[in-house]
């Protein structure tokens, strides 16, 4: 897309509006002039940068039919911001002379987008530096630390509240933005009342009362959203994301979704069993239950089926059902069970490895069960940080093997099996298939992974720069989830640091603080007394000689005495600045003041060693670089030119340097810095992140060659888009069947929003069609006419079409009898014939996939890009 007309229009409107408001001396007019002047300056520097990106887009695409990568997404985001500024500038130019023109409101809108454009300009500079320093064709920075740590440092210090206020979700489809605003208001209100009340009802009531001020004040909403996302720990996000697990909300969602005859929660006991090998069914392998971290335990699952099938009403399956207190209506089985289906879908839900269950994903799973006419087994794996890697992988692999062994209980013969998952579930689908290949058992016939995370390392990439403005996946939250899954997040759920501040707990806390002060005062008094006594008796001088000094030295050498002495010095020499900091923490919400993050170095080494349990892997040199095709213009070993760093600043910067050691941007540019307290986002460079069962993008070729066909659905504006692109490129380089479908203008996690708007429904339909492609590959090769059941639903329309065709044929006969031109009439009949043979309007066809309105015409079905929603700048 040529961006020059957009920039020309922007410059013209900015100059016209700035010239108009310069004639007015009011404060608002001067703010207008300053905003339009700043917008023009940013546009002048952004135009050549985006033009340069446009010349190198294709290098990072999967193929010419799949134009998608982080550089395109970042340029699309900038263009979308400019389009919003153009729209607002046109409105100002058309209404600035009206008496009903709200000057302050429109000025605030322009200033908000100008601030967003400032931060986006910084992201473009960072992306340009990635483009300069990365290997040709590689989206991720190939070195640990260095540029990735610099990006982490820039993220921590840059201002982000502008993206969560008036500009919330500007890059997404218009139908998504009200929902994102509602989520932001709910998140902030919940964060203010987090840990204040013992009951969830109290938190909900308080959140409802405090939500109004964030709805009417976008700037306050942005500031609080930035503070909460940076300071609260993974347990807060676990609690907030699990609000959808509340019985009332889950039951309402279940009643409004498709009704199925089978929706049962299962609990499978941890028992070993034998499974035949795929190469030789006469041989078998023993599948043992998961044991990592917590030992053997029951595996939780959920069986969903639109129709009752044989085996689903058996006593053996009924013995595995775990009770639920759902308020949703359950359909009673009144018909004879249908035969077992040859298809089976094994689903693994997302949630950052730390939250949610199959209950949160049940609405779209029910729709899948109805549209695919296949049983679905969704796995409720154990969640981090209580059960870090590899517990979830072990449970998912065990559940997959159990489903193959006991498919007769699930109403399926498992002739065709599909693994499907979203986000973290997509990662687990891939790694479960890798482990199945290692065991030599039956592989799934295909994988449908929606926006999967394939690289768990905190490496910089152009799409991950979008975490600065993504309301659903900020970088701070992403890092906390990755650390929790890797077992590096200290468990604080039951710690006193996060206990609920009820009145009794507040009394306990104040009492403990009082006794602590008394102990510190006593220790300081004792130390001063001993020191004074020693000097008065002349026992020992400054050199430490004398009998009393030896006694004191022995006493003070005791660990307890050393601790008391250290605490007393900290108490006596506490500066007033620390007192001010304490007072400032009281001003903030209780949730932040009580949740003090610990440094990552405090993680227990035993947990790190436990995460490698039974998942050894072979280390190969730089597996990430294998997906980067060589470029003729790049010479191995040649130095890469720097873009905006001075020569003496080329060395890698630490993530926590002072202001004098920050990145130096070109053209004397400096992004806006955050006034929030600097959070601690420590992501340790642990070998566990390189484990191929955690980061499949880093897996050796031998492990990836055993994967089945992989179908990936990614979002163009998703911070983890580059994970999907690079993983697809690795599989494509190995000759493995892989497709990548990219939907536009939708956020990460659109499957959970499948019923929200037209765009999410189309994207969910795309996922359904890919699963159908795995289960029924013959339908894609040879489309069949619609089944008779579909035509019977529209018998009246069928008769009408047949009557219309008969009348047209009789009219043709009359024309031929009257000597009319037979060629013209025959042509009209042939043109109308397809309309009579196809399915009637409103009918459904199961035989072939319907035409996807989100796909561009002329694209290859093996790898194409969905254009769901609006385009860039619309």
mmCIF file with all atom_site columns, N, CA and C in Angstrom, residues 26 61 88 115 132 197 226-227 242 251 344 410 435 447 479 509 512 536 562 565 583 627 745 766 785 804 821 823:
data_model
loop_
_atom_site.group_PDB
_atom_site.id
_atom_site.type_symbol
_atom_site.label_atom_id
_atom_site.label_alt_id
_atom_site.label_comp_id
_atom_site.label_asym_id
_atom_site.label_entity_id
_atom_site.label_seq_id
_atom_site.pdbx_PDB_ins_code
_atom_site.Cartn_x
_atom_site.Cartn_y
_atom_site.Cartn_z
_atom_site.occupancy
_atom_site.B_iso_or_equiv
_atom_site.pdbx_formal_charge
_atom_site.auth_seq_id
_atom_site.auth_comp_id
_atom_site.auth_asym_id
_atom_site.auth_atom_id
_atom_site.pdbx_PDB_model_num
ATOM 1  N N  . UNK A 1 26  ? -6.213  31.879  22.766  1.00 0.00 ? 26  UNK A N  1
ATOM 2  C CA . UNK A 1 26  ? -6.665  31.076  23.894  1.00 0.00 ? 26  UNK A CA 1
ATOM 3  C C  . UNK A 1 26  ? -5.704  29.910  24.141  1.00 0.00 ? 26  UNK A C  1
ATOM 4  N N  . UNK A 1 61  ? 8.407   -12.614 4.691   1.00 0.00 ? 61  UNK A N  1
ATOM 5  C CA . UNK A 1 61  ? 7.150   -13.335 4.532   1.00 0.00 ? 61  UNK A CA 1
ATOM 6  C C  . UNK A 1 61  ? 7.399   -14.829 4.387   1.00 0.00 ? 61  UNK A C  1
ATOM 7  N N  . UNK A 1 88  ? -9.661  12.827  12.493  1.00 0.00 ? 88  UNK A N  1
ATOM 8  C CA . UNK A 1 88  ? -9.930  13.850  13.498  1.00 0.00 ? 88  UNK A CA 1
ATOM 9  C C  . UNK A 1 88  ? -9.580  15.240  12.957  1.00 0.00 ? 88  UNK A C  1
ATOM 10 N N  . UNK A 1 115 ? 0.556   11.843  21.115  1.00 0.00 ? 115 UNK A N  1
ATOM 11 C CA . UNK A 1 115 ? 1.410   11.120  22.059  1.00 0.00 ? 115 UNK A CA 1
ATOM 12 C C  . UNK A 1 115 ? 1.629   9.679   21.610  1.00 0.00 ? 115 UNK A C  1
ATOM 13 N N  . UNK A 1 132 ? 18.606  -3.861  11.093  1.00 0.00 ? 132 UNK A N  1
ATOM 14 C CA . UNK A 1 132 ? 20.025  -3.684  10.818  1.00 0.00 ? 132 UNK A CA 1
ATOM 15 C C  . UNK A 1 132 ? 20.871  -4.773  11.455  1.00 0.00 ? 132 UNK A C  1
ATOM 16 N N  . UNK A 1 197 ? -10.975 -7.563  49.892  1.00 0.00 ? 197 UNK A N  1
ATOM 17 C CA . UNK A 1 197 ? -12.177 -8.210  50.429  1.00 0.00 ? 197 UNK A CA 1
ATOM 18 C C  . UNK A 1 197 ? -11.957 -9.721  50.457  1.00 0.00 ? 197 UNK A C  1
ATOM 19 N N  . UNK A 1 226 ? -1.622  1.264   33.046  1.00 0.00 ? 226 UNK A N  1
ATOM 20 C CA . UNK A 1 226 ? -0.172  1.089   32.959  1.00 0.00 ? 226 UNK A CA 1
ATOM 21 C C  . UNK A 1 226 ? 0.409   0.667   34.307  1.00 0.00 ? 226 UNK A C  1
ATOM 22 N N  . UNK A 1 227 ? -0.059  1.276   35.383  1.00 0.00 ? 227 UNK A N  1
ATOM 23 C CA . UNK A 1 227 ? 0.467   0.931   36.703  1.00 0.00 ? 227 UNK A CA 1
ATOM 24 C C  . UNK A 1 227 ? 0.155   -0.507  37.078  1.00 0.00 ? 227 UNK A C  1
ATOM 25 N N  . UNK A 1 242 ? -9.449  -15.732 35.484  1.00 0.00 ? 242 UNK A N  1
ATOM 26 C CA . UNK A 1 242 ? -10.338 -16.811 35.917  1.00 0.00 ? 242 UNK A CA 1
ATOM 27 C C  . UNK A 1 242 ? -11.717 -16.301 36.324  1.00 0.00 ? 242 UNK A C  1
ATOM 28 N N  . UNK A 1 251 ? -22.220 -20.143 33.343  1.00 0.00 ? 251 UNK A N  1
ATOM 29 C CA . UNK A 1 251 ? -23.537 -20.679 33.036  1.00 0.00 ? 251 UNK A CA 1
ATOM 30 C C  . UNK A 1 251 ? -24.273 -19.808 32.024  1.00 0.00 ? 251 UNK A C  1
ATOM 31 N N  . UNK A 1 344 ? -12.222 -37.402 15.861  1.00 0.00 ? 344 UNK A N  1
ATOM 32 C CA . UNK A 1 344 ? -12.029 -36.989 17.248  1.00 0.00 ? 344 UNK A CA 1
ATOM 33 C C  . UNK A 1 344 ? -11.149 -35.743 17.260  1.00 0.00 ? 344 UNK A C  1
ATOM 34 N N  . UNK A 1 410 ? -15.552 -42.243 24.191  1.00 0.00 ? 410 UNK A N  1
ATOM 35 C CA . UNK A 1 410 ? -15.779 -40.862 23.783  1.00 0.00 ? 410 UNK A CA 1
ATOM 36 C C  . UNK A 1 410 ? -16.700 -40.752 22.586  1.00 0.00 ? 410 UNK A C  1
ATOM 37 N N  . UNK A 1 435 ? 6.298   -35.184 21.227  1.00 0.00 ? 435 UNK A N  1
ATOM 38 C CA . UNK A 1 435 ? 6.519   -36.273 22.185  1.00 0.00 ? 435 UNK A CA 1
ATOM 39 C C  . UNK A 1 435 ? 5.882   -37.567 21.694  1.00 0.00 ? 435 UNK A C  1
ATOM 40 N N  . UNK A 1 447 ? -2.608  -30.646 13.003  1.00 0.00 ? 447 UNK A N  1
ATOM 41 C CA . UNK A 1 447 ? -2.645  -29.710 14.128  1.00 0.00 ? 447 UNK A CA 1
ATOM 42 C C  . UNK A 1 447 ? -3.241  -28.403 13.643  1.00 0.00 ? 447 UNK A C  1
ATOM 43 N N  . UNK A 1 479 ? 5.991   -11.617 30.186  1.00 0.00 ? 479 UNK A N  1
ATOM 44 C CA . UNK A 1 479 ? 7.192   -12.069 30.903  1.00 0.00 ? 479 UNK A CA 1
ATOM 45 C C  . UNK A 1 479 ? 6.830   -12.797 32.195  1.00 0.00 ? 479 UNK A C  1
ATOM 46 N N  . UNK A 1 509 ? -1.107  -7.418  60.996  1.00 0.00 ? 509 UNK A N  1
ATOM 47 C CA . UNK A 1 509 ? 0.026   -6.777  60.342  1.00 0.00 ? 509 UNK A CA 1
ATOM 48 C C  . UNK A 1 509 ? 0.564   -5.621  61.183  1.00 0.00 ? 509 UNK A C  1
ATOM 49 N N  . UNK A 1 512 ? 2.477   -6.926  64.201  1.00 0.00 ? 512 UNK A N  1
ATOM 50 C CA . UNK A 1 512 ? 3.805   -7.427  63.847  1.00 0.00 ? 512 UNK A CA 1
ATOM 51 C C  . UNK A 1 512 ? 4.767   -6.286  63.562  1.00 0.00 ? 512 UNK A C  1
ATOM 52 N N  . UNK A 1 536 ? 34.221  2.938   77.986  1.00 0.00 ? 536 UNK A N  1
ATOM 53 C CA . UNK A 1 536 ? 34.360  3.443   79.362  1.00 0.00 ? 536 UNK A CA 1
ATOM 54 C C  . UNK A 1 536 ? 35.348  2.594   80.159  1.00 0.00 ? 536 UNK A C  1
ATOM 55 N N  . UNK A 1 562 ? 24.757  -10.261 64.239  1.00 0.00 ? 562 UNK A N  1
ATOM 56 C CA . UNK A 1 562 ? 25.053  -9.537  63.010  1.00 0.00 ? 562 UNK A CA 1
ATOM 57 C C  . UNK A 1 562 ? 23.776  -9.051  62.346  1.00 0.00 ? 562 UNK A C  1
ATOM 58 N N  . UNK A 1 565 ? 22.409  -6.142  64.313  1.00 0.00 ? 565 UNK A N  1
ATOM 59 C CA . UNK A 1 565 ? 23.210  -4.944  64.089  1.00 0.00 ? 565 UNK A CA 1
ATOM 60 C C  . UNK A 1 565 ? 22.917  -4.328  62.735  1.00 0.00 ? 565 UNK A C  1
ATOM 61 N N  . UNK A 1 583 ? 5.300   6.855   52.164  1.00 0.00 ? 583 UNK A N  1
ATOM 62 C CA . UNK A 1 583 ? 4.049   7.610   52.107  1.00 0.00 ? 583 UNK A CA 1
ATOM 63 C C  . UNK A 1 583 ? 3.404   7.528   50.738  1.00 0.00 ? 583 UNK A C  1
ATOM 64 N N  . UNK A 1 627 ? 15.917  -21.151 10.152  1.00 0.00 ? 627 UNK A N  1
ATOM 65 C CA . UNK A 1 627 ? 14.741  -20.707 9.417   1.00 0.00 ? 627 UNK A CA 1
ATOM 66 C C  . UNK A 1 627 ? 14.985  -19.417 8.670   1.00 0.00 ? 627 UNK A C  1
ATOM 67 N N  . UNK A 1 745 ? -6.942  -7.160  11.911  1.00 0.00 ? 745 UNK A N  1
ATOM 68 C CA . UNK A 1 745 ? -7.685  -6.266  12.802  1.00 0.00 ? 745 UNK A CA 1
ATOM 69 C C  . UNK A 1 745 ? -8.290  -6.949  14.025  1.00 0.00 ? 745 UNK A C  1
ATOM 70 N N  . UNK A 1 766 ? -12.939 -19.776 10.153  1.00 0.00 ? 766 UNK A N  1
ATOM 71 C CA . UNK A 1 766 ? -11.705 -20.194 9.487   1.00 0.00 ? 766 UNK A CA 1
ATOM 72 C C  . UNK A 1 766 ? -11.027 -21.319 10.255  1.00 0.00 ? 766 UNK A C  1
ATOM 73 N N  . UNK A 1 785 ? -21.981 -32.663 -3.629  1.00 0.00 ? 785 UNK A N  1
ATOM 74 C CA . UNK A 1 785 ? -23.205 -31.865 -3.485  1.00 0.00 ? 785 UNK A CA 1
ATOM 75 C C  . UNK A 1 785 ? -23.695 -31.902 -2.055  1.00 0.00 ? 785 UNK A C  1
ATOM 76 N N  . UNK A 1 804 ? -39.436 -22.443 -11.393 1.00 0.00 ? 804 UNK A N  1
ATOM 77 C CA . UNK A 1 804 ? -38.874 -21.378 -12.216 1.00 0.00 ? 804 UNK A CA 1
ATOM 78 C C  . UNK A 1 804 ? -38.072 -21.930 -13.369 1.00 0.00 ? 804 UNK A C  1
ATOM 79 N N  . UNK A 1 821 ? -34.057 -16.729 -31.882 1.00 0.00 ? 821 UNK A N  1
ATOM 80 C CA . UNK A 1 821 ? -32.647 -17.135 -31.892 1.00 0.00 ? 821 UNK A CA 1
ATOM 81 C C  . UNK A 1 821 ? -32.359 -18.155 -30.807 1.00 0.00 ? 821 UNK A C  1
ATOM 82 N N  . UNK A 1 823 ? -29.622 -19.612 -30.024 1.00 0.00 ? 823 UNK A N  1
ATOM 83 C CA . UNK A 1 823 ? -28.352 -19.440 -29.305 1.00 0.00 ? 823 UNK A CA 1
ATOM 84 C C  . UNK A 1 823 ? -28.492 -18.514 -28.125 1.00 0.00 ? 823 UNK A C  1
#
